[in-house]
Every structure is written in structure tokens, then in C-alpha cells.
Amino acid sequence: MSQRLHLITRASAIASIAAVALGLAACAPAAQDDLGPLPSDGRFDDVTVRISAIADVYVQGFKKFESEIADELGITMEFDVTPPTDAYTKDMLEFRSGKASHDIVLLQPANLADYSAYLHPLDELADELDLDFDVDDIEPVYNDVYTSWAGTRYTVPWDGDQHNLFYNVAAFERAENPEAFQAAYGYELAPPTTWEQYRDVAEFMAGFDWNGDGAQKYGVAEAWQQGGYATWWWTNKFGTHGGVWFDDEMQPLINSASGVAALEASMEIVPFTPPGSLNFGYPELEAALLKQQVPMVIQWSSTGKAAEDPAVSDIVGNVGVAMVPGVELGDGTTTVRPALPTGWTAGVPSKAENAAAAASLLAWISAPDRALELAVDPKTAIDPWRASSFADTEAWRAAFDQSPDYGEAFIAVQSETVDTGMPDLQIPGSNEYLNALDRQIIAALAGEKSAQEALDAAAKEWDAITDKLGRDTQLAAWQAQADAMRSIGIEYEPTWAE
């Protein structure tokens, strides 16, 4: 079976998560409110669309086409940048008060269950306004999981997030480095494919001047900032150690051997990370690689674009990309379950003053040609999500015209990651579960608790959240998600943590 066909099969199975599992607990769709000014021949009469973004790089995505949007649609844009760690709380407080200060909001798909009661159904807007979102060209995993709840589409993808391993090629190939590593560890220095190798490389590089410039070096960095980051980076290890979120009775598996092994793998690399790593978010982690503070990072794919941008990177032409590490099993194979964390989408609040203009703007900017332009542009930090964007290998080679082979490898790794990745927990209350787990992981990374103590405490909090939201409802949602994950080969594999 081809990789593309396998991806479609996998994503079609995941679709039942959105249509069945998530639908079991979904709120009723919001009623269509006044759509605000309507277009004449597709153009508005000087309407300002207010956009709640979560990063300046996402703002740049909209601004990339600012003049065309003004000329063709008659729309100007205003932006507020709400940090990703604060966006959910801010939006929910506002929505529950019956207000919407923005016409477009960016949200994490894992939170779509909670957002759905406060967003316009996007297909209804498309029908009413004669818009085309080219949904057949959206990768199924994004189309069916990221944008729909209970069979209703509420959002369009904005950023097809996933985690990849990026590394400084020279750090691995500089003549004296492989020789010293071989002498210390007894095997060849290479980008790590297992978590044991990941730790060894981090330890070695932290005590070695791997680029010969005499500056202080560290071995690795991860993003552990409070607000979800620590959990997202732990998820890479949790999935590859065979973990899933709950068992068949809705008992948390985060404190299983899989979860503990994953957290211990994170705790082991803490001594090899730069000072302040517990406060690293996306920008700090990216800078650690691009400014040669560390030789490798697991990061969102957009870092792979920034690494080849001479305006921000000191390692242009020296970047490698690979799959996130896994666990070597007894038969010699290595597990592959990288995280697919966040994956921002764009929706139109039901109380938005300019809903028609907002929907028209989203349809215009998400068209296949513009989606590809945004995906290859290093200034946007937007990862591909359309099938046509993944398929256009030549566009990626051209995007990295100084390193076309890297461009081809870059999109190939992303395709494999989408094919094998571990989805976020996608049941009602996901944000609450995430934050409870995140706090405990950070406590362990800070040395305040053992891995088992931290995850036992998190599991206790998860049980309380489940009881509060309704155990029967949550169990029904999880069971359907678990069944869909099993059908694509993702199920609890406790032996992977042995």
C-alpha cells in the first residue's frame, strides 16, 4: 500500500473520532446570528476584520496578502496576538459572556468540542455566501479531525502542526566529533533514532565543543514552558513507549509504565539543556538550534524553514531533518509515533460582527495556491495541510533553492509523520486534562517529584476532571476514539516500555 493511500485509510478511520466520539459530548451548534455586512459581487465596502492570532508569525501569514485582500475583497485587517497558553481561557471567558471581540479566532483542534457551541458552522456560511473551501484538497487527517465536531465543520486549517527532529549537520560530521563519540559510546555518531541514542548524543554534545568556536555548548533543548509545551514534548516519548490516553474503562494510562518511561526520558536530558529550558517555548527552542546553542531539537516543522533563512539562522545549508526518535524493540524494529500537537485552525465566532467578511477572507486565503505559498514561506511558521501542498515536491525543492535535497527530505519527513503520528487527546475538556498533566510534568522536570509521583498526581486530577464532566459521557467519547485509533494501529502497547 502506498504511503499516500495508507494516509487516506488512516485518516478516514480517525474521522470517526470527530463524527462519533467527539459528537457524543458535543454542544448543539450555535444558531446563525447576523452575518454583518454582506458582499456585492464578492467584494465588501471597506470592512475591517478583527483577527485573534496567537503569534506574530501567524499575523505575517495574513499580512502576506494584505494588499490583495484589500483590493479584491475590500477587507482590511486588525490583529491581536494572544499567547497560545492564554488563548483558550481568554476566548472561553468572552464567549460565555455572550460576546466576541474578534471576527476570526485561531484555536487548537483539541479544544474544538468546547469552541463548537460558539462558532458558526463553516459549511453553512459557505452555502449562504457561495464560498468554496476546497475541502477535497485538505489532507484527510486535518479535514476530518482538526476541523469538524459531531459531523459539523466549524474551522478551516491554518497550521498543520507536527513534530520533527532537526539537527546541525556539521555537529555530527565535524571530523573530531564522530571519533570522540565512538570512543565514548561504542557506536557511530548519527542523528538519533531511539531515545537512548538521543540521551547519549545530548550528553556527549553538552560536554564537547562540537563546532570548535570555543563558546559554551549544550546537548539538546526541548520546550517545557507552562501551558502545554511540556506535555506536547512528553507525548513524543509517551506514544513511542506504547502509551495511549486511557484504558477501556476510562482509567488514565498517563501514569502507566509507558508514561513513566517517557517522563524519565525527559528528566534524563535536563542536565544537558541550556539554562532556563523550563521556560522555553517555541521561539526560545528554535533560537537554541539556529544560533548553535544546541546541535539538535525536536520542534514543529516550521523550524525547518527558519533554519534555512539567513535572516535568522546561523546554520543555513547545514540543516538535517529526521523522524522523531522511538524505542528499539526486541525484534530490532523501532517504534514510530511522533506527536501531532496543536495544529491551529481558524473559525468565525457566532457573535462576530463581520462574520460574512471573515468567512470570505478565510476562503480566499486558504485557497490551494495561497496555502502552498504560506507553507513554503519561512516568515509564516505555517506548516502544510493541503494534499496539493504535500504532493508538490518541486515547490519544496524550489523553496530551498540553495539546498533542494533538504527541501525534498523536509516534506518527505512531514508526510511520514502525518502518516504515523500520535493525535492529541480530543474529547471534551481536553484543555483541562492537558493543563493538569502539564503542571505535574514540569514539577518532575524541576526535580520536585519523581516521574511516578508526578504522573500519579496527574492521573488523580484526570479522574476528578472525568467525574466532573460526566464519566459515562467521557467514557463513551474515549471508547469511540480508542476504537478508531486501534483501527489505524495505535493502541496501548505496554511491552514497548519494558
PDB file of C-alpha atoms in Angstrom, residues 119-278:
ATOM      1  CA  LEU A 119     -18.675  29.207  16.280  1.00  0.00           C
ATOM      2  CA  HIS A 120     -20.575  29.499  13.011  1.00  0.00           C
ATOM      3  CA  PRO A 121     -20.822  26.166  11.162  1.00  0.00           C
ATOM      4  CA  LEU A 122     -18.462  26.842   8.297  1.00  0.00           C
ATOM      5  CA  ASP A 123     -20.290  24.824   5.644  1.00  0.00           C
ATOM      6  CA  GLU A 124     -23.461  26.816   6.341  1.00  0.00           C
ATOM      7  CA  LEU A 125     -21.529  30.036   5.844  1.00  0.00           C
ATOM      8  CA  ALA A 126     -20.059  28.628   2.645  1.00  0.00           C
ATOM      9  CA  ASP A 127     -23.527  27.756   1.305  1.00  0.00           C
ATOM     10  CA  GLU A 128     -25.051  31.083   2.260  1.00  0.00           C
ATOM     11  CA  LEU A 129     -22.179  33.141   0.862  1.00  0.00           C
ATOM     12  CA  ASP A 130     -21.322  30.885  -2.112  1.00  0.00           C
ATOM     13  CA  LEU A 131     -17.796  30.190  -0.846  1.00  0.00           C
ATOM     14  CA  ASP A 132     -15.502  27.285  -1.704  1.00  0.00           C
ATOM     15  CA  PHE A 133     -13.048  25.975   0.881  1.00  0.00           C
ATOM     16  CA  ASP A 134     -11.716  23.268  -1.468  1.00  0.00           C
ATOM     17  CA  VAL A 135     -12.278  20.641   1.218  1.00  0.00           C
ATOM     18  CA  ASP A 136     -11.408  17.763  -1.121  1.00  0.00           C
ATOM     19  CA  ASP A 137      -7.843  19.085  -1.209  1.00  0.00           C
ATOM     20  CA  ILE A 138      -7.445  19.141   2.582  1.00  0.00           C
ATOM     21  CA  GLU A 139      -5.406  16.218   3.923  1.00  0.00           C
ATOM     22  CA  PRO A 140      -7.961  13.863   5.495  1.00  0.00           C
ATOM     23  CA  VAL A 141      -6.333  13.862   8.928  1.00  0.00           C
ATOM     24  CA  TYR A 142      -6.708  17.652   9.069  1.00  0.00           C
ATOM     25  CA  ASN A 143     -10.043  17.812   7.297  1.00  0.00           C
ATOM     26  CA  ASP A 144     -11.791  15.135   9.331  1.00  0.00           C
ATOM     27  CA  VAL A 145     -10.187  15.565  12.731  1.00  0.00           C
ATOM     28  CA  TYR A 146      -8.913  19.116  13.029  1.00  0.00           C
ATOM     29  CA  THR A 147     -11.886  20.999  11.642  1.00  0.00           C
ATOM     30  CA  SER A 148     -15.089  19.036  12.388  1.00  0.00           C
ATOM     31  CA  TRP A 149     -17.064  18.213  15.508  1.00  0.00           C
ATOM     32  CA  ALA A 150     -20.049  15.854  15.601  1.00  0.00           C
ATOM     33  CA  GLY A 151     -20.138  15.851  11.810  1.00  0.00           C
ATOM     34  CA  THR A 152     -20.207  19.639  11.524  1.00  0.00           C
ATOM     35  CA  ARG A 153     -17.306  21.643  10.120  1.00  0.00           C
ATOM     36  CA  TYR A 154     -16.500  24.704  12.219  1.00  0.00           C
ATOM     37  CA  THR A 155     -12.999  25.669  11.117  1.00  0.00           C
ATOM     38  CA  VAL A 156     -10.514  25.630   8.261  1.00  0.00           C
ATOM     39  CA  PRO A 157      -6.902  24.552   8.908  1.00  0.00           C
ATOM     40  CA  TRP A 158      -4.352  27.274   9.416  1.00  0.00           C
ATOM     41  CA  ASP A 159      -1.232  25.386  10.504  1.00  0.00           C
ATOM     42  CA  GLY A 160      -0.732  21.611  10.055  1.00  0.00           C
ATOM     43  CA  ASP A 161       1.396  21.091  13.140  1.00  0.00           C
ATOM     44  CA  GLN A 162       3.654  18.119  13.787  1.00  0.00           C
ATOM     45  CA  HIS A 163       6.998  17.409  15.439  1.00  0.00           C
ATOM     46  CA  ASN A 164      10.202  16.535  13.559  1.00  0.00           C
ATOM     47  CA  LEU A 165      13.850  16.159  14.583  1.00  0.00           C
ATOM     48  CA  PHE A 166      16.106  18.925  13.244  1.00  0.00           C
ATOM     49  CA  TYR A 167      19.868  18.860  13.652  1.00  0.00           C
ATOM     50  CA  ASN A 168      23.070  20.702  12.830  1.00  0.00           C
ATOM     51  CA  VAL A 169      24.734  18.510  10.203  1.00  0.00           C
ATOM     52  CA  ALA A 170      28.232  19.860  10.911  1.00  0.00           C
ATOM     53  CA  ALA A 171      27.952  18.944  14.588  1.00  0.00           C
ATOM     54  CA  PHE A 172      27.543  15.316  13.579  1.00  0.00           C
ATOM     55  CA  GLU A 173      30.111  15.360  10.761  1.00  0.00           C
ATOM     56  CA  ARG A 174      32.948  17.608  12.063  1.00  0.00           C
ATOM     57  CA  ALA A 175      35.987  15.329  11.884  1.00  0.00           C
ATOM     58  CA  GLU A 176      36.838  15.031  15.584  1.00  0.00           C
ATOM     59  CA  ASN A 177      33.239  14.617  16.781  1.00  0.00           C
ATOM     60  CA  PRO A 178      32.463  11.115  15.400  1.00  0.00           C
ATOM     61  CA  GLU A 179      35.809   9.795  16.603  1.00  0.00           C
ATOM     62  CA  ALA A 180      35.312  11.100  20.134  1.00  0.00           C
ATOM     63  CA  PHE A 181      31.731   9.835  20.271  1.00  0.00           C
ATOM     64  CA  GLN A 182      32.717   6.371  19.044  1.00  0.00           C
ATOM     65  CA  ALA A 183      35.389   6.155  21.726  1.00  0.00           C
ATOM     66  CA  ALA A 184      32.964   7.225  24.469  1.00  0.00           C
ATOM     67  CA  TYR A 185      29.818   5.271  23.496  1.00  0.00           C
ATOM     68  CA  GLY A 186      30.998   2.456  21.280  1.00  0.00           C
ATOM     69  CA  TYR A 187      28.815   3.202  18.287  1.00  0.00           C
ATOM     70  CA  GLU A 188      28.711   5.638  15.392  1.00  0.00           C
ATOM     71  CA  LEU A 189      27.621   9.233  15.898  1.00  0.00           C
ATOM     72  CA  ALA A 190      24.451   9.905  13.885  1.00  0.00           C
ATOM     73  CA  PRO A 191      21.079  11.635  14.305  1.00  0.00           C
ATOM     74  CA  PRO A 192      19.362   9.538  16.992  1.00  0.00           C
ATOM     75  CA  THR A 193      16.665   7.046  16.090  1.00  0.00           C
ATOM     76  CA  THR A 194      15.976   5.903  19.682  1.00  0.00           C
ATOM     77  CA  TRP A 195      15.565   7.751  22.961  1.00  0.00           C
ATOM     78  CA  GLU A 196      18.674   6.046  24.353  1.00  0.00           C
ATOM     79  CA  GLN A 197      20.706   7.438  21.444  1.00  0.00           C
ATOM     80  CA  TYR A 198      19.010  10.821  21.949  1.00  0.00           C
ATOM     81  CA  ARG A 199      20.246  10.895  25.536  1.00  0.00           C
ATOM     82  CA  ASP A 200      23.758   9.741  24.586  1.00  0.00           C
ATOM     83  CA  VAL A 201      24.134  12.389  21.884  1.00  0.00           C
ATOM     84  CA  ALA A 202      22.821  15.060  24.262  1.00  0.00           C
ATOM     85  CA  GLU A 203      25.281  14.036  26.977  1.00  0.00           C
ATOM     86  CA  PHE A 204      28.208  13.928  24.575  1.00  0.00           C
ATOM     87  CA  MET A 205      27.470  17.229  22.891  1.00  0.00           C
ATOM     88  CA  ALA A 206      26.893  19.019  26.209  1.00  0.00           C
ATOM     89  CA  GLY A 207      30.476  18.343  27.221  1.00  0.00           C
ATOM     90  CA  PHE A 208      32.091  18.900  23.847  1.00  0.00           C
ATOM     91  CA  ASP A 209      32.877  21.967  21.732  1.00  0.00           C
ATOM     92  CA  TRP A 210      31.092  20.458  18.764  1.00  0.00           C
ATOM     93  CA  ASN A 211      31.606  23.363  16.363  1.00  0.00           C
ATOM     94  CA  GLY A 212      35.010  24.500  17.621  1.00  0.00           C
ATOM     95  CA  ASP A 213      34.130  28.127  18.287  1.00  0.00           C
ATOM     96  CA  GLY A 214      35.049  27.968  21.978  1.00  0.00           C
ATOM     97  CA  ALA A 215      31.601  29.044  23.186  1.00  0.00           C
ATOM     98  CA  GLN A 216      29.590  27.234  25.869  1.00  0.00           C
ATOM     99  CA  LYS A 217      27.594  24.385  24.330  1.00  0.00           C
ATOM    100  CA  TYR A 218      24.674  22.220  25.367  1.00  0.00           C
ATOM    101  CA  GLY A 219      23.463  18.892  24.069  1.00  0.00           C
ATOM    102  CA  VAL A 220      19.763  19.349  23.388  1.00  0.00           C
ATOM    103  CA  ALA A 221      16.780  21.501  24.283  1.00  0.00           C
ATOM    104  CA  GLU A 222      13.049  20.948  24.477  1.00  0.00           C
ATOM    105  CA  ALA A 223      10.162  23.357  25.064  1.00  0.00           C
ATOM    106  CA  TRP A 224       8.897  22.890  28.620  1.00  0.00           C
ATOM    107  CA  GLN A 225       7.166  26.210  29.232  1.00  0.00           C
ATOM    108  CA  GLN A 226       3.999  26.015  31.302  1.00  0.00           C
ATOM    109  CA  GLY A 227       0.801  25.938  29.271  1.00  0.00           C
ATOM    110  CA  GLY A 228       1.040  22.677  27.345  1.00  0.00           C
ATOM    111  CA  TYR A 229       4.575  22.604  25.979  1.00  0.00           C
ATOM    112  CA  ALA A 230       5.973  20.065  28.441  1.00  0.00           C
ATOM    113  CA  THR A 231       3.093  17.691  27.694  1.00  0.00           C
ATOM    114  CA  TRP A 232       3.491  18.042  23.918  1.00  0.00           C
ATOM    115  CA  TRP A 233       7.188  17.143  24.093  1.00  0.00           C
ATOM    116  CA  TRP A 234       6.441  14.292  26.532  1.00  0.00           C
ATOM    117  CA  THR A 235       3.812  12.973  24.097  1.00  0.00           C
ATOM    118  CA  ASN A 236       6.552  12.135  21.582  1.00  0.00           C
ATOM    119  CA  LYS A 237       8.055   9.771  24.140  1.00  0.00           C
ATOM    120  CA  PHE A 238       4.729   8.548  25.522  1.00  0.00           C
ATOM    121  CA  GLY A 239       3.473   7.432  22.112  1.00  0.00           C
ATOM    122  CA  THR A 240       6.713   5.718  21.154  1.00  0.00           C
ATOM    123  CA  HIS A 241       6.723   3.906  24.521  1.00  0.00           C
ATOM    124  CA  GLY A 242       3.309   2.473  23.630  1.00  0.00           C
ATOM    125  CA  GLY A 243       1.106   4.823  25.599  1.00  0.00           C
ATOM    126  CA  VAL A 244      -2.448   5.954  24.903  1.00  0.00           C
ATOM    127  CA  TRP A 245      -4.519   8.319  26.988  1.00  0.00           C
ATOM    128  CA  PHE A 246      -6.984   5.994  28.789  1.00  0.00           C
ATOM    129  CA  ASP A 247      -7.801   2.304  29.088  1.00  0.00           C
ATOM    130  CA  ASP A 248     -11.153   0.818  28.091  1.00  0.00           C
ATOM    131  CA  GLU A 249     -12.687   1.766  31.448  1.00  0.00           C
ATOM    132  CA  MET A 250     -11.602   5.417  31.307  1.00  0.00           C
ATOM    133  CA  GLN A 251      -8.761   4.894  33.762  1.00  0.00           C
ATOM    134  CA  PRO A 252      -5.813   7.152  32.850  1.00  0.00           C
ATOM    135  CA  LEU A 253      -2.770   5.449  31.343  1.00  0.00           C
ATOM    136  CA  ILE A 254      -0.556   8.511  31.651  1.00  0.00           C
ATOM    137  CA  ASN A 255       0.938   7.031  34.837  1.00  0.00           C
ATOM    138  CA  SER A 256       1.498   3.603  33.297  1.00  0.00           C
ATOM    139  CA  ALA A 257       4.961   2.239  32.575  1.00  0.00           C
ATOM    140  CA  SER A 258       4.717   3.969  29.184  1.00  0.00           C
ATOM    141  CA  GLY A 259       4.101   7.346  30.766  1.00  0.00           C
ATOM    142  CA  VAL A 260       6.767   6.914  33.421  1.00  0.00           C
ATOM    143  CA  ALA A 261       9.387   5.782  30.891  1.00  0.00           C
ATOM    144  CA  ALA A 262       8.515   8.789  28.733  1.00  0.00           C
ATOM    145  CA  LEU A 263       8.883  11.240  31.602  1.00  0.00           C
ATOM    146  CA  GLU A 264      12.098   9.650  32.831  1.00  0.00           C
ATOM    147  CA  ALA A 265      13.500  10.010  29.311  1.00  0.00           C
ATOM    148  CA  SER A 266      12.776  13.741  29.520  1.00  0.00           C
ATOM    149  CA  MET A 267      14.201  14.042  33.034  1.00  0.00           C
ATOM    150  CA  GLU A 268      17.441  12.339  31.961  1.00  0.00           C
ATOM    151  CA  ILE A 269      18.281  15.070  29.451  1.00  0.00           C
ATOM    152  CA  VAL A 270      17.638  18.018  31.796  1.00  0.00           C
ATOM    153  CA  PRO A 271      21.359  18.265  32.800  1.00  0.00           C
ATOM    154  CA  PHE A 272      22.322  18.640  29.130  1.00  0.00           C
ATOM    155  CA  THR A 273      19.941  21.502  28.306  1.00  0.00           C
ATOM    156  CA  PRO A 274      20.630  25.260  28.343  1.00  0.00           C
ATOM    157  CA  PRO A 275      19.841  27.319  31.441  1.00  0.00           C
ATOM    158  CA  GLY A 276      16.219  28.402  31.541  1.00  0.00           C
ATOM    159  CA  SER A 277      14.953  25.471  29.466  1.00  0.00           C
ATOM    160  CA  LEU A 278      11.977  25.021  31.774  1.00  0.00           C
TER     161      LEU A 278
END
